[in-house]
């Protein structure tokens, strides 16, 4: 009996040592010894205040509310841009958009347009490419918007499969825009054109459930960038949701997105994958200004396509039963760029040693570790190549600018002087406290100078910039003849 007891102690000690070693190596494994599955659901233009658990009184979102009750809400998490192409590039590469040269289109626009000669460079290493060597099945289902030419498609960027649209729902042929019909693609082929956008959320959900089910016995990465609520002024939804919300087509679309998330969580429960799967639900940027108003960024100031809080702070829910503590929230500064190093750590993948990665590992925040703090000394708000603001802790400083870019053209006078806001007390960015806190202003100006020295601007690019991909003779993605 004593021998058996000693063996048990020896075995337990060996197990403890092994687990401690794995933790020290930054690897966390699910209960069956394999790395966790990861699902990232990225809505398009969904506002901070558009779902119930973030304050909406208009939209019914019971599945997202349940997800938040069982997981963690991030209240101070940012997209790296107020518009979609740069925001998505940052999420997948862990870098500020200007670093990977995806901060504007080849024509100087805010996002890539159809038949663009520009795209995410093949030399960039996406989250999918990090995970492939670790045995992950990888897929993207939804809106890509990082280049529609063959060298830029997801299947050339580490994804085993692709089902979705290559750019935004509003990029359809019309006078002055001789674009092709918006295509639905599978892998590298167009399978439908024009796509039926009313069916998009339902079809993407079915595709995600199929992929999860087929790959349930191996680790998988599902990147689900939903097309909705989208960029059109009359968002799309399937017949089951049309006219059912209190907020017109926008609300219909949001409530179907909630249903979609519920179906995916239900699938994980049925397949007993819930404790093996990290699910992150968020948005690429804030809701844009519309008249009449559709989306909501309350209680934040401003709209999408700007560097206001409502433009770049995005609603985020993290769900992983048994690992992410339920019913909690995190108010530390974080970014969608942080998903890159955090997911890499969970998978036991090494970050590329030959390049700067701006994202930081936020696993201690996800796990609700006591005393865990933001790993960011500063977060930078960019519009195109222009650094417009800096956040450090509770403080946000708008830099003095002569010609603010993006949605600020009518506010040049406001940008003439530095403006400082205490975001813990002033989410509406209403009370400029720069004069009362000159030392804070100076400290944050130094932080701004540090990143500007690294990335520069389009007139004077910094040494930290990398090249985008370029395809000299782009062609339209059309149905095969």
Coordinates of C-alpha atoms in Angstrom, one line a residue:
X1 CA 0.0 0.0 0.0
X2 CA 2.8 2.4 0.9
X3 CA 4.5 1.6 -2.4
X4 CA 1.3 2.5 -4.3
X5 CA 1.0 5.7 -2.3
X6 CA 4.5 6.7 -3.2
X7 CA 3.9 5.9 -6.8
X8 CA 0.8 8.1 -6.7
X9 CA 2.7 11.0 -5.1
X10 CA 5.5 10.5 -7.7
X11 CA 3.0 10.5 -10.5
X12 CA 1.1 13.5 -9.2
X13 CA 4.4 15.4 -8.8
X14 CA 5.5 14.5 -12.3
X15 CA 2.1 15.7 -13.6
X16 CA 2.4 19.0 -11.7
X17 CA 5.9 19.6 -13.0
X18 CA 4.8 18.9 -16.5
X19 CA 1.8 21.3 -16.3
X20 CA 4.0 23.9 -14.7
X21 CA 6.5 23.6 -17.5
X22 CA 3.8 23.9 -20.1
X23 CA 2.5 27.0 -18.4
X24 CA 6.0 28.5 -18.3
X25 CA 6.3 27.8 -22.0
X26 CA 3.0 29.7 -22.6
X27 CA 1.0 26.7 -23.7
X28 CA -2.4 26.0 -22.3
X29 CA -4.1 22.8 -23.5
X30 CA -7.6 21.6 -23.3
X31 CA -8.5 18.6 -21.2
X32 CA -7.7 16.0 -23.9
X33 CA -4.2 17.4 -24.3
X34 CA -4.7 19.2 -27.6
X35 CA -4.6 23.0 -28.0
X36 CA -7.9 24.8 -27.8
X37 CA -10.2 25.5 -30.7
X38 CA -10.6 29.2 -31.5
X39 CA -13.6 31.0 -33.1
X40 CA -13.4 34.7 -33.8
X41 CA -16.8 36.2 -34.8
X42 CA -16.3 39.7 -36.2
X43 CA -19.4 41.8 -37.0
X44 CA -19.3 44.6 -39.6
X45 CA -20.0 48.1 -38.4
X46 CA -21.9 46.9 -35.3
X47 CA -22.0 49.6 -32.7
X48 CA -20.8 49.5 -29.1
X49 CA -24.4 49.9 -27.8
X50 CA -26.1 47.7 -30.3
X51 CA -26.5 44.6 -28.1
X52 CA -28.3 44.1 -24.9
X53 CA -25.4 43.2 -22.7
X54 CA -23.7 46.5 -23.8
X55 CA -26.8 48.6 -23.1
X56 CA -29.2 48.3 -26.1
X57 CA -32.9 48.6 -25.3
X58 CA -33.9 48.2 -28.9
X59 CA -32.4 45.0 -29.9
X60 CA -33.2 41.5 -28.5
X61 CA -29.9 39.6 -28.2
X62 CA -30.5 36.8 -25.7
X63 CA -27.7 34.6 -27.0
X64 CA -25.1 37.3 -26.7
X65 CA -26.4 38.3 -23.3
X66 CA -26.1 34.6 -22.2
X67 CA -22.6 34.5 -23.7
X68 CA -21.6 37.6 -21.6
X69 CA -23.2 36.1 -18.5
X70 CA -21.2 32.9 -19.0
X71 CA -18.0 34.7 -20.1
X72 CA -16.2 38.1 -19.9
X73 CA -17.1 41.5 -21.4
X74 CA -14.2 43.7 -22.5
X75 CA -15.4 47.2 -22.1
X76 CA -12.2 49.0 -23.3
X77 CA -11.1 47.0 -26.3
X78 CA -10.3 48.7 -29.5
X79 CA -10.1 48.0 -33.2
X80 CA -6.9 49.4 -34.7
X81 CA -9.0 51.5 -37.2
X82 CA -12.4 53.1 -37.5
X83 CA -12.8 51.5 -41.0
X84 CA -12.9 47.9 -42.1
X85 CA -9.9 47.0 -44.3
X86 CA -7.2 48.3 -41.9
X87 CA -9.1 47.0 -38.9
X88 CA -9.2 43.4 -40.4
X89 CA -5.5 43.6 -41.5
X90 CA -4.6 44.5 -37.9
X91 CA -6.6 41.7 -36.4
X92 CA -5.0 39.0 -38.6
X93 CA -1.4 40.3 -38.4
X94 CA -1.3 41.7 -34.9
X95 CA 0.0 45.0 -36.3
X96 CA -1.1 48.6 -36.7
X97 CA -2.4 49.0 -40.2
X98 CA 0.3 51.4 -41.3
X99 CA 2.9 48.9 -40.3
X100 CA 1.6 46.4 -42.8
X101 CA 0.8 49.1 -45.3
X102 CA -2.9 48.4 -45.2
X103 CA -4.0 51.8 -43.9
X104 CA -5.4 53.0 -47.2
X105 CA -6.2 51.8 -50.7
X106 CA -3.9 52.2 -53.7
X107 CA -6.1 55.2 -54.8
X108 CA -5.8 56.8 -51.3
X109 CA -9.2 55.7 -50.1
X110 CA -10.0 54.4 -46.6
X111 CA -10.7 50.8 -47.8
X112 CA -9.9 48.5 -50.7
X113 CA -12.4 48.6 -53.6
X114 CA -13.2 45.8 -56.0
X115 CA -10.6 44.8 -58.6
X116 CA -7.9 46.4 -56.5
X117 CA -4.2 46.0 -57.3
X118 CA -3.4 46.1 -53.6
X119 CA -3.7 43.5 -50.9
X120 CA -2.2 42.0 -47.8
X121 CA 1.4 41.0 -48.7
X122 CA 2.2 37.3 -49.0
X123 CA 5.2 38.0 -46.6
X124 CA 2.8 38.8 -43.8
X125 CA 2.1 35.9 -41.4
X126 CA -1.6 35.7 -40.4
X127 CA -3.1 34.0 -37.4
X128 CA -4.1 31.1 -39.7
X129 CA -0.5 30.7 -40.8
X130 CA 0.7 30.7 -37.2
X131 CA -1.8 27.9 -36.4
X132 CA -1.3 25.6 -39.4
X133 CA 2.0 24.1 -38.2
X134 CA 0.3 23.3 -34.9
X135 CA -2.2 21.0 -36.6
X136 CA -5.1 23.4 -36.8
X137 CA -7.8 23.2 -39.5
X138 CA -8.4 26.8 -40.5
X139 CA -11.3 28.5 -42.3
X140 CA -12.7 31.9 -43.0
X141 CA -16.4 32.3 -43.5
X142 CA -17.6 35.8 -44.4
X143 CA -16.2 39.1 -45.5
X144 CA -12.4 39.2 -46.3
X145 CA -11.7 42.7 -47.6
X146 CA -7.9 42.4 -47.7
X147 CA -7.5 42.0 -51.5
X148 CA -9.7 40.3 -54.1
X149 CA -6.9 39.1 -56.5
X150 CA -5.7 35.5 -56.4
X151 CA -2.4 36.2 -54.6
X152 CA -4.4 38.0 -51.8
X153 CA -7.2 35.6 -51.2
X154 CA -7.5 33.8 -47.8
X155 CA -6.5 30.5 -49.3
X156 CA -3.1 32.0 -50.0
X157 CA -2.9 33.4 -46.4
X158 CA -3.1 30.2 -44.3
X159 CA -6.8 29.3 -44.6
X160 CA -7.7 25.8 -45.7
X161 CA -11.0 27.1 -47.0
X162 CA -12.9 30.2 -47.7
X163 CA -16.7 30.8 -48.1
X164 CA -17.9 34.4 -48.4
X165 CA -17.6 37.7 -50.1
X166 CA -14.3 39.4 -50.9
X167 CA -15.3 42.9 -49.9
X168 CA -18.1 45.0 -48.5
X169 CA -21.8 44.5 -49.1
X170 CA -22.2 48.0 -50.6
X171 CA -19.6 47.5 -53.3
X172 CA -22.0 46.7 -56.1
X173 CA -22.2 48.0 -59.7
X174 CA -23.8 51.4 -60.1
X175 CA -23.3 54.6 -62.2
X176 CA -19.7 55.7 -61.9
X177 CA -18.7 52.4 -60.3
X178 CA -18.3 49.8 -63.0
X179 CA -17.7 47.0 -60.5
X180 CA -18.5 43.4 -61.0
X181 CA -21.6 41.9 -59.3
X182 CA -20.8 41.2 -55.7
X183 CA -19.6 37.5 -55.7
X184 CA -20.1 34.7 -53.3
X185 CA -16.8 32.7 -53.3
X186 CA -15.8 29.2 -52.3
X187 CA -12.1 29.0 -51.9
X188 CA -10.8 30.7 -55.1
X189 CA -13.9 30.3 -57.3
X190 CA -17.1 32.5 -57.7
X191 CA -20.1 30.3 -57.1
X192 CA -22.8 32.9 -57.2
X193 CA -23.1 36.5 -58.5
X194 CA -24.7 38.6 -57.4
X195 CA -24.8 37.1 -54.0
X196 CA -28.1 37.0 -52.1
X197 CA -27.1 39.1 -49.0
X198 CA -30.4 38.4 -47.3
X199 CA -29.2 34.8 -47.0
X200 CA -25.7 35.7 -45.9
X201 CA -25.9 35.4 -42.1
X202 CA -27.9 32.1 -42.4
X203 CA -25.5 30.6 -44.9
X204 CA -22.4 31.6 -43.0
X205 CA -23.9 30.1 -39.8
X206 CA -24.6 26.8 -41.6
X207 CA -21.1 26.7 -43.1
X208 CA -19.5 27.4 -39.7
X209 CA -21.5 24.6 -38.0
X210 CA -20.5 22.2 -40.8
X211 CA -16.8 23.0 -40.4
X212 CA -16.9 22.7 -36.7
X213 CA -18.7 19.4 -36.9
X214 CA -16.3 17.9 -39.5
X215 CA -13.2 19.0 -37.6
X216 CA -14.4 18.3 -34.0
X217 CA -11.6 15.7 -33.5
X218 CA -8.8 18.1 -34.2
X219 CA -8.0 21.7 -33.2
X220 CA -9.7 24.3 -35.5
X221 CA -9.6 28.0 -36.1
X222 CA -12.8 29.6 -37.4
X223 CA -12.6 33.2 -38.5
X224 CA -16.2 34.3 -39.1
X225 CA -16.2 38.0 -40.3
X226 CA -20.0 38.5 -40.7
X227 CA -21.1 40.8 -43.5
X228 CA -23.8 42.4 -41.4
X229 CA -25.1 44.9 -40.3
X230 CA -22.8 46.1 -43.1
X231 CA -22.3 49.3 -45.0
X232 CA -25.6 49.6 -46.9
X233 CA -28.3 51.9 -45.6
X234 CA -30.8 49.1 -45.6
X235 CA -29.0 46.1 -44.0
X236 CA -30.0 42.6 -44.9
X237 CA -31.6 39.7 -43.0
X238 CA -33.3 36.5 -43.9
X239 CA -37.1 36.3 -44.1
X240 CA -37.4 34.8 -40.6
X241 CA -36.0 38.1 -39.2
X242 CA -37.2 40.8 -41.6
X243 CA -39.6 43.3 -39.9
X244 CA -39.3 41.6 -36.5
X245 CA -37.1 44.1 -34.6
X246 CA -38.0 47.5 -33.1
X247 CA -35.2 49.1 -35.2
X248 CA -36.0 48.4 -38.8
X249 CA -33.5 46.6 -41.1
X250 CA -30.6 47.4 -38.8
X251 CA -32.3 45.8 -35.8
X252 CA -33.4 42.8 -37.9
X253 CA -29.8 42.3 -39.0
X254 CA -28.5 42.5 -35.4
X255 CA -31.0 40.1 -34.1
X256 CA -30.1 37.5 -36.7
X257 CA -26.4 37.9 -35.8
X258 CA -27.4 37.1 -32.2
X259 CA -29.3 34.0 -33.5
X260 CA -26.2 33.0 -35.5
X261 CA -24.0 33.2 -32.4
X262 CA -26.5 31.2 -30.4
X263 CA -26.4 28.4 -33.1
X264 CA -22.7 28.2 -32.9
X265 CA -22.6 28.1 -29.1
X266 CA -25.3 25.4 -29.2
X267 CA -23.2 23.3 -31.6
X268 CA -20.2 23.5 -29.3
X269 CA -22.4 22.4 -26.4
X270 CA -23.9 19.4 -28.3
X271 CA -20.5 18.3 -29.5
X272 CA -19.1 18.7 -26.0
X273 CA -16.5 21.1 -27.3
X274 CA -17.5 24.1 -25.1
X275 CA -14.7 23.6 -22.6
X276 CA -12.2 23.2 -25.4
X277 CA -13.1 26.3 -27.4
X278 CA -12.3 29.9 -27.0
X279 CA -15.0 32.1 -28.7
X280 CA -14.4 35.8 -29.2
X281 CA -17.3 38.0 -30.4
X282 CA -16.7 41.5 -31.5
X283 CA -17.0 44.2 -34.3
X284 CA -14.5 45.7 -36.8
X285 CA -15.4 49.3 -35.9
X286 CA -18.2 51.4 -34.5
X287 CA -21.6 52.0 -36.2
X288 CA -21.5 54.8 -38.8
X289 CA -23.5 58.0 -38.7
X290 CA -26.8 57.6 -40.5
X291 CA -29.9 59.8 -40.9
X292 CA -32.2 58.6 -39.5
X293 CA -30.0 56.9 -36.9
X294 CA -29.6 53.1 -37.2
X295 CA -26.8 51.8 -35.1
X296 CA -25.8 53.0 -31.6
X297 CA -22.3 53.6 -30.0
X298 CA -23.8 54.8 -26.7
X299 CA -22.6 55.6 -24.2
X300 CA -19.5 56.5 -26.3
X301 CA -19.0 59.7 -28.3
X302 CA -19.0 59.7 -32.0
X303 CA -19.4 57.4 -35.0
X304 CA -17.6 54.8 -37.0
X305 CA -15.1 56.0 -39.6
X306 CA -13.5 58.3 -37.0
X307 CA -11.1 58.1 -34.1
X308 CA -13.7 59.0 -31.5
X309 CA -14.4 56.3 -28.9
X310 CA -17.5 55.3 -30.7
X311 CA -15.5 54.8 -33.9
X312 CA -12.8 52.4 -32.5
X313 CA -13.9 51.0 -29.2
X314 CA -15.8 47.8 -30.0
X315 CA -18.1 45.6 -28.0
X316 CA -16.3 42.4 -27.1
X317 CA -17.3 39.2 -25.4
X318 CA -15.0 36.3 -24.6
X319 CA -16.4 32.9 -23.8
X320 CA -14.5 29.7 -22.8
X321 CA -16.3 27.8 -20.0
X322 CA -13.9 26.6 -17.4
X323 CA -11.2 29.0 -18.4
X324 CA -12.7 32.5 -18.8
X325 CA -14.6 33.3 -15.6
X326 CA -18.3 33.8 -16.1
X327 CA -20.2 37.0 -15.5
X328 CA -17.1 39.1 -15.4
X329 CA -15.8 42.2 -17.2
X330 CA -12.4 43.7 -18.0
X331 CA -11.9 47.4 -18.2
X332 CA -8.2 47.2 -19.1
X333 CA -7.1 48.7 -22.4
X334 CA -6.8 46.0 -25.1
X335 CA -7.0 45.7 -28.8
X336 CA -8.1 43.3 -31.6
X337 CA -4.3 43.2 -32.4
X338 CA -3.8 41.3 -29.1
X339 CA -5.7 38.3 -30.4
X340 CA -2.6 37.4 -32.5
X341 CA -0.1 36.8 -29.7
X342 CA -2.7 35.5 -27.3
X343 CA -4.0 32.9 -29.7
X344 CA -0.4 32.0 -30.6
X345 CA 0.4 31.4 -27.0
X346 CA -2.7 29.2 -26.5
X347 CA -1.6 27.1 -29.5
X348 CA 2.0 26.9 -28.5
X349 CA 3.0 28.7 -31.6
X350 CA 6.0 31.0 -31.7
X351 CA 5.6 34.6 -32.9
X352 CA 7.6 35.5 -36.0
X353 CA 11.1 36.6 -34.7
X354 CA 11.9 38.8 -37.8
X355 CA 9.2 41.5 -37.4
X356 CA 7.5 43.8 -35.0
X357 CA 4.2 42.6 -33.7
X358 CA 2.2 45.5 -32.0
X359 CA -0.4 43.2 -30.2
X360 CA 0.3 42.0 -26.7
X361 CA -0.5 38.7 -24.9
X362 CA -3.7 39.4 -22.9
X363 CA -4.2 35.8 -21.6
X364 CA -3.9 37.0 -18.0
X365 CA -6.8 39.3 -18.6
X366 CA -8.9 36.6 -20.3
X367 CA -8.4 34.3 -17.4
X368 CA -9.3 37.0 -14.9
X369 CA -6.0 36.8 -13.0
X370 CA -6.0 38.9 -9.9
X371 CA -4.2 42.2 -10.5
X372 CA -3.8 41.6 -14.2
X373 CA -3.2 44.9 -16.0
X374 CA -3.2 46.1 -19.6
X375 CA 0.2 45.2 -21.3
X376 CA -0.1 48.4 -23.4
X377 CA 1.8 51.5 -22.3
X378 CA -0.2 53.3 -25.0
X379 CA -2.8 52.6 -27.7
X380 CA -2.7 54.7 -30.9
X381 CA -5.7 56.0 -32.8
X382 CA -4.9 56.2 -36.6
X383 CA -6.9 57.5 -39.5
X384 CA -5.2 56.6 -42.7
X385 CA -1.5 57.4 -42.0
X386 CA -2.4 60.1 -39.5
X387 CA -1.9 59.6 -35.8
X388 CA -4.8 61.5 -34.3
X389 CA -4.9 60.4 -30.7
X390 CA -3.2 58.4 -27.9
X391 CA -4.6 56.5 -25.0
X392 CA -2.6 55.7 -21.9
X393 CA -4.4 54.3 -18.9
X394 CA -7.5 56.5 -18.2
X395 CA -6.2 59.4 -20.5
X396 CA -6.9 60.1 -24.1
X397 CA -5.1 62.9 -25.9
X398 CA -6.1 64.2 -29.3
X399 CA -3.0 65.6 -31.0
X400 CA -2.9 69.1 -32.4
X401 CA -3.5 68.8 -36.2
X402 CA -4.0 71.3 -39.0
X403 CA -5.9 69.0 -41.3
X404 CA -7.5 66.1 -39.5
X405 CA -8.4 63.3 -41.9
X406 CA -11.4 61.0 -42.0
X407 CA -14.7 62.2 -40.6
X408 CA -13.3 65.2 -38.8
X409 CA -13.0 67.7 -41.7
X410 CA -15.6 70.0 -40.1
X411 CA -13.8 70.1 -36.8
X412 CA -10.5 71.6 -37.7
X413 CA -10.8 74.3 -35.1
X414 CA -11.2 71.7 -32.3
X415 CA -8.0 70.0 -33.5
X416 CA -6.0 73.2 -33.4
X417 CA -4.9 72.5 -29.8
X418 CA -4.2 69.3 -27.8
X419 CA -7.3 68.0 -26.1
X420 CA -7.1 65.7 -23.1
X421 CA -10.0 63.6 -21.7
X422 CA -10.4 61.3 -18.7
X423 CA -12.2 58.3 -20.2
X424 CA -13.0 56.8 -16.8
X425 CA -15.2 59.8 -16.1
X426 CA -16.0 61.2 -19.5
X427 CA -17.0 58.7 -22.1
X428 CA -18.6 61.5 -24.2
X429 CA -15.2 63.2 -24.5
X430 CA -16.9 66.5 -23.4
X431 CA -14.5 68.0 -20.9
X432 CA -11.1 69.0 -22.1
X433 CA -8.8 68.9 -19.1
X434 CA -5.5 69.5 -20.9
X435 CA -4.8 72.8 -19.1
X436 CA -5.2 71.2 -15.7
X437 CA -2.9 68.3 -16.6
X438 CA 0.1 69.7 -18.5
X439 CA 2.4 66.9 -17.3
X440 CA 0.0 64.2 -18.7
X441 CA -0.2 66.1 -22.0
X442 CA 3.6 66.1 -22.3
X443 CA 4.0 62.5 -21.3
X444 CA 1.5 61.5 -24.0
X445 CA 3.0 63.7 -26.6
X446 CA 6.3 61.8 -26.0
X447 CA 4.4 58.5 -26.5
X448 CA 3.0 59.9 -29.8
X449 CA 6.5 60.9 -30.9
X450 CA 7.8 57.4 -30.3
X451 CA 5.3 55.7 -32.6
X452 CA 5.6 58.5 -35.2
X453 CA 9.4 58.0 -35.3
X454 CA 8.7 54.3 -36.0
X455 CA 5.9 54.5 -38.5
X456 CA 6.0 58.1 -39.8
X457 CA 3.3 59.1 -42.3
X458 CA 2.8 58.9 -46.0
X459 CA 5.1 61.9 -46.7
X460 CA 7.8 60.6 -44.4
X461 CA 7.4 56.8 -43.9
X462 CA 9.2 55.5 -40.8
X463 CA 11.5 52.5 -40.7
X464 CA 8.9 50.3 -39.1
X465 CA 6.7 50.2 -42.3
X466 CA 6.5 47.1 -44.4
X467 CA 5.3 46.7 -47.9
X468 CA 1.8 45.7 -49.0
X469 CA 1.1 43.3 -51.8
X470 CA 0.8 44.5 -55.4
X471 CA -0.8 42.8 -58.4
X472 CA -0.2 44.8 -61.6
X473 CA -3.1 43.7 -63.7
X474 CA -6.1 43.0 -61.5
X475 CA -9.1 41.3 -62.9
X476 CA -12.7 41.0 -61.7
X477 CA -14.0 38.0 -59.7
X478 CA -16.8 36.7 -61.9
X479 CA -18.7 33.5 -62.4
X480 CA -16.7 31.0 -64.5
X481 CA -17.7 31.2 -68.2

